[in-house]
Coordinates of C-alpha atoms in Angstrom, one line a residue:
M1062 CA 27.3 28.2 3.8
A1063 CA 24.9 29.8 1.4
A1064 CA 27.8 30.8 -0.9
M1065 CA 29.2 27.3 -1.0
T1066 CA 28.6 25.3 -4.2
T1067 CA 30.8 22.3 -3.4
S1068 CA 29.3 19.1 -4.9
K1069 CA 29.1 15.8 -3.1
T1070 CA 31.9 14.4 -5.3
E1071 CA 34.2 17.4 -4.8
T1072 CA 33.6 17.3 -1.0
T1073 CA 34.5 13.6 -0.9
E1074 CA 37.7 14.2 -3.0
M1075 CA 38.7 17.1 -0.8
A1076 CA 38.2 15.1 2.4
T1077 CA 40.1 12.1 0.9
T1078 CA 43.0 14.3 -0.1
L1079 CA 43.3 16.1 3.2
V1080 CA 42.7 13.1 5.4
G1081 CA 44.8 10.6 3.4
G1082 CA 48.4 9.8 3.7
K1083 CA 49.6 12.6 1.5
T1084 CA 49.3 15.2 4.3
G1085 CA 48.7 13.1 7.5
L1086 CA 45.8 15.3 8.6
G1087 CA 42.8 14.0 10.4
F1088 CA 39.1 14.7 9.8
L1089 CA 39.1 17.3 12.6
D1090 CA 41.9 19.2 10.8
L1091 CA 39.5 20.0 8.0
P1092 CA 37.8 23.4 7.9
T1093 CA 34.5 23.5 9.7
E1094 CA 32.7 24.3 6.5
I1095 CA 34.0 21.1 4.9
R1096 CA 33.1 19.0 7.9
V1097 CA 29.5 20.4 7.8
E1098 CA 29.3 19.5 4.1
V1099 CA 30.4 15.9 4.9
Y1100 CA 27.8 15.6 7.7
S1101 CA 25.1 16.9 5.4
H1102 CA 25.9 14.3 2.8
L1103 CA 26.1 11.5 5.3
F1104 CA 22.8 12.3 7.0
E1105 CA 20.6 13.3 4.0
A1106 CA 18.6 10.0 4.3
A1107 CA 18.8 9.4 8.0
K1108 CA 15.8 7.9 9.8
L1109 CA 15.2 7.5 13.5
S1110 CA 12.7 4.7 14.3
C1111 CA 11.5 4.3 17.9
D1112 CA 8.6 2.6 19.5
T1113 CA 8.0 0.6 16.3
P1114 CA 8.2 -3.1 15.6
H1115 CA 11.5 -2.7 13.8
S1116 CA 13.3 -0.3 16.2
T1117 CA 16.3 -1.1 18.2
W1118 CA 17.4 1.2 21.0
P1119 CA 20.8 0.4 22.6
S1120 CA 21.2 1.2 26.3
C1121 CA 23.2 4.4 25.8
G1122 CA 21.3 6.9 27.9
Y1123 CA 20.4 10.0 25.9
S1124 CA 22.4 8.8 23.0
V1125 CA 20.0 9.3 20.0
C1126 CA 20.8 6.2 17.9
S1127 CA 19.0 3.2 16.6
C1128 CA 19.6 0.5 14.1
L1129 CA 19.1 2.9 11.2
F1130 CA 21.1 5.8 12.8
P1131 CA 24.6 6.6 11.6
R1132 CA 26.1 6.2 15.1
H1133 CA 29.6 5.4 13.7
I1134 CA 29.8 9.2 13.4
T1135 CA 28.0 10.3 16.6
N1136 CA 29.9 7.8 18.8
T1137 CA 33.4 8.7 17.4
C1138 CA 34.3 11.5 19.8
R1139 CA 32.7 14.4 21.8
Q1140 CA 33.6 17.1 19.2
L1141 CA 32.2 15.2 16.2
R1142 CA 29.1 14.4 18.2
Q1143 CA 28.4 18.0 19.2
E1144 CA 29.0 19.2 15.7
S1145 CA 27.1 16.6 13.8
L1146 CA 24.0 16.0 16.0
P1147 CA 22.2 19.3 15.2
I1148 CA 22.7 18.6 11.5
L1149 CA 21.7 15.0 11.9
M1150 CA 18.4 15.8 13.8
A1151 CA 17.5 18.5 11.2
A1152 CA 17.9 16.0 8.4
T1153 CA 16.3 13.1 10.1
T1154 CA 12.7 11.7 9.7
V1155 CA 11.5 10.6 13.1
E1156 CA 9.2 7.5 12.9
V1157 CA 7.0 6.4 15.8
A1158 CA 4.3 3.8 16.1
G1159 CA 1.7 5.9 17.7
S1160 CA 3.2 8.0 20.5
L1161 CA 5.8 10.7 20.8
D1162 CA 6.7 9.7 24.3
K1163 CA 10.2 8.3 23.5
I1164 CA 11.0 11.2 21.3
V1165 CA 10.0 14.0 23.7
S1166 CA 12.2 12.4 26.4
M1167 CA 15.3 13.4 24.5
P1168 CA 17.2 16.6 25.4
E1169 CA 15.6 19.9 24.2
C1170 CA 18.6 20.7 22.0
Y1171 CA 17.8 17.6 19.9
L1172 CA 14.0 18.2 19.9
G1173 CA 14.5 21.7 18.6
A1174 CA 16.1 20.4 15.4
I1175 CA 13.5 17.8 14.3
N1176 CA 11.4 19.0 11.4
R1177 CA 9.7 15.9 10.1
A1178 CA 7.8 13.2 12.0
V1179 CA 5.9 10.1 10.7
V1180 CA 3.3 8.3 12.8
L1181 CA 2.7 4.8 11.6
D1182 CA -0.8 4.4 13.3
A1183 CA -3.1 7.4 13.3
K1184 CA -5.5 5.6 15.7
L1185 CA -2.9 5.0 18.4
F1186 CA -1.7 8.5 18.0
S1187 CA -5.2 9.9 18.6
L1188 CA -5.4 8.1 22.0
R1189 CA -2.6 10.0 23.8
P1190 CA -1.7 13.7 24.2
F1191 CA 0.1 14.8 21.0
Q1192 CA 2.9 16.8 22.7
L1193 CA 3.6 18.4 19.4
E1194 CA 4.6 21.7 21.2
R1195 CA 7.8 19.9 22.2
L1196 CA 8.9 19.9 18.5
P1197 CA 9.2 23.6 17.8
A1198 CA 11.0 23.1 14.5
L1199 CA 8.4 20.6 13.1
K1200 CA 7.5 21.3 9.5
V1201 CA 5.6 18.2 8.4
L1202 CA 3.6 15.6 10.5
E1203 CA 2.6 12.6 8.4
L1204 CA -0.2 10.3 9.7
R1205 CA -0.3 6.8 8.2
N1206 CA -2.6 3.7 8.3
I1207 CA -5.7 5.5 7.3
T1208 CA -7.8 3.0 5.4
I1209 CA -10.9 4.0 3.4
W1210 CA -13.2 1.5 1.8
C1211 CA -14.7 2.8 -1.5
K1212 CA -17.9 1.0 -2.3
F1213 CA -18.8 3.1 -5.4
Y1214 CA -15.4 3.9 -7.0
D1215 CA -12.9 1.8 -8.9
E1216 CA -9.2 2.1 -9.0
V1217 CA -9.2 3.7 -12.5
F1218 CA -11.4 6.6 -11.3
L1219 CA -9.4 7.1 -8.1
E1220 CA -6.2 7.3 -10.0
S1221 CA -7.6 10.1 -12.2
P1222 CA -7.4 13.8 -11.3
Q1223 CA -11.2 14.0 -11.3
A1224 CA -11.2 11.9 -8.1
D1225 CA -9.0 14.2 -6.1
E1226 CA -11.7 16.3 -4.5
A1227 CA -13.7 13.3 -3.4
M1228 CA -10.6 11.5 -2.0
I1229 CA -9.7 14.6 0.0
G1230 CA -13.2 14.8 1.4
M1231 CA -13.2 11.1 2.3
A1232 CA -9.8 11.4 4.0
Y1233 CA -10.9 14.3 6.1
F1234 CA -14.2 12.7 7.1
N1235 CA -12.4 9.5 8.1
L1236 CA -10.4 11.4 10.7
S1237 CA -13.5 12.1 12.7
R1238 CA -14.2 8.3 12.7
I1239 CA -10.6 7.6 14.0
G1240 CA -10.7 10.3 16.7
K1241 CA -12.1 13.7 17.4
S1242 CA -8.7 14.9 18.5
L1243 CA -7.3 14.4 14.9
Q1244 CA -10.1 16.4 13.4
E1245 CA -9.5 19.2 15.9
L1246 CA -5.8 19.1 14.9
C1247 CA -6.8 19.8 11.4
H1248 CA -8.6 23.0 12.4
A1249 CA -6.2 24.2 15.1
P1250 CA -3.6 26.9 14.2
R1251 CA -0.2 25.1 13.9
P1252 CA 3.2 25.9 12.3
F1253 CA 3.5 22.6 10.5
K1254 CA 1.8 20.9 7.6
L1255 CA -0.4 17.8 8.1
H1256 CA -0.1 15.0 5.6
L1257 CA -2.5 12.0 5.6
C1258 CA -1.3 8.7 4.0
C1259 CA -4.5 6.9 3.0
Q1260 CA -5.2 3.5 1.5
F1261 CA -8.3 3.6 -0.6
V1262 CA -9.7 0.0 -1.0
V1263 CA -11.8 -0.2 -4.1
N1264 CA -14.9 -2.4 -4.9
S1265 CA -13.5 -4.6 -7.5
L1266 CA -12.5 -8.3 -8.1
S1267 CA -8.8 -7.5 -7.6
D1268 CA -9.4 -5.7 -4.2
E1269 CA -6.4 -3.5 -5.2
T1270 CA -5.7 -0.3 -3.2
V1271 CA -4.9 3.2 -4.3
H1272 CA -2.4 4.9 -2.0
A1273 CA -2.6 8.7 -1.7
V1274 CA -0.8 11.3 0.3
V1275 CA -3.2 14.1 1.1
D1276 CA -2.0 17.6 2.1
I1277 CA -4.9 18.5 4.4
D1278 CA -3.9 22.2 4.6
Q1279 CA -3.5 22.8 0.8
K1280 CA -6.4 20.4 0.0
T1281 CA -4.3 18.7 -2.6
I1282 CA -3.1 15.2 -3.2
I1283 CA 0.7 15.1 -3.3
H1284 CA 1.1 11.6 -4.6
K1285 CA -0.9 8.6 -5.8
S1286 CA 0.1 5.0 -6.5
R1287 CA -1.5 1.6 -7.0
G1288 CA -1.0 -0.8 -4.1
P1289 CA -1.6 -4.5 -3.3
P1290 CA -4.8 -5.9 -1.8
M1291 CA -5.5 -5.3 1.9
K1292 CA -4.4 -8.2 4.1
N1293 CA -5.4 -6.8 7.5
Y1294 CA -8.8 -5.2 7.8
N1295 CA -9.1 -2.0 9.8
S1296 CA -12.2 -1.6 12.0
W1297 CA -12.0 2.1 11.7
S1298 CA -12.4 2.2 8.0
G1299 CA -15.6 3.4 6.3
Y1300 CA -17.6 2.7 3.2
Y1301 CA -18.2 5.5 0.7

């Protein structure tokens, strides 16, 4: 696979030519390498949402599908399912509200391919056992809904590089307010990166927010952007 340089357009054209009426071949008649390329292109933006307000889980046993999952591929036939699921799970971002309970109930062969997980509520996540050891391939864990009230900073300063060190310190300190277990997670040896998605609410007339993604291991800010005013106040946020 490393030697293949087939582009997305070329892969699509090859699949169309081979599967179309010109040859009468089906998708399973394609070489395995081409089928893997097709799976990779189909699944590159897949997301599995479970235990969230927007998730929909059909009653299909261990079938790993939701409203955002490409189940038209996984439900086609057994061979396509067995071939595509490892690629799908490796490309998928798993999104949960605050617990991994539904995720870790899946078969081990699926869990071993998940490499990115997003937790929508860091507070809820801190209240239950993490069970992160069940995701051996995890590379990035992203914790969201971390709100920090900045009494002495405005949005202009927070958007500047000069504010990065202070913002990282505030994000780390706020973890101890949310839950001691999260702070311990920062210090514990782990094979994956920990990213914190923080909303910094500034002390200004506009009440605008500055959103920042903090890499707690590298002590860097990956991304910053201006956000709308806060509508729902978080009791676990702090003043700085």
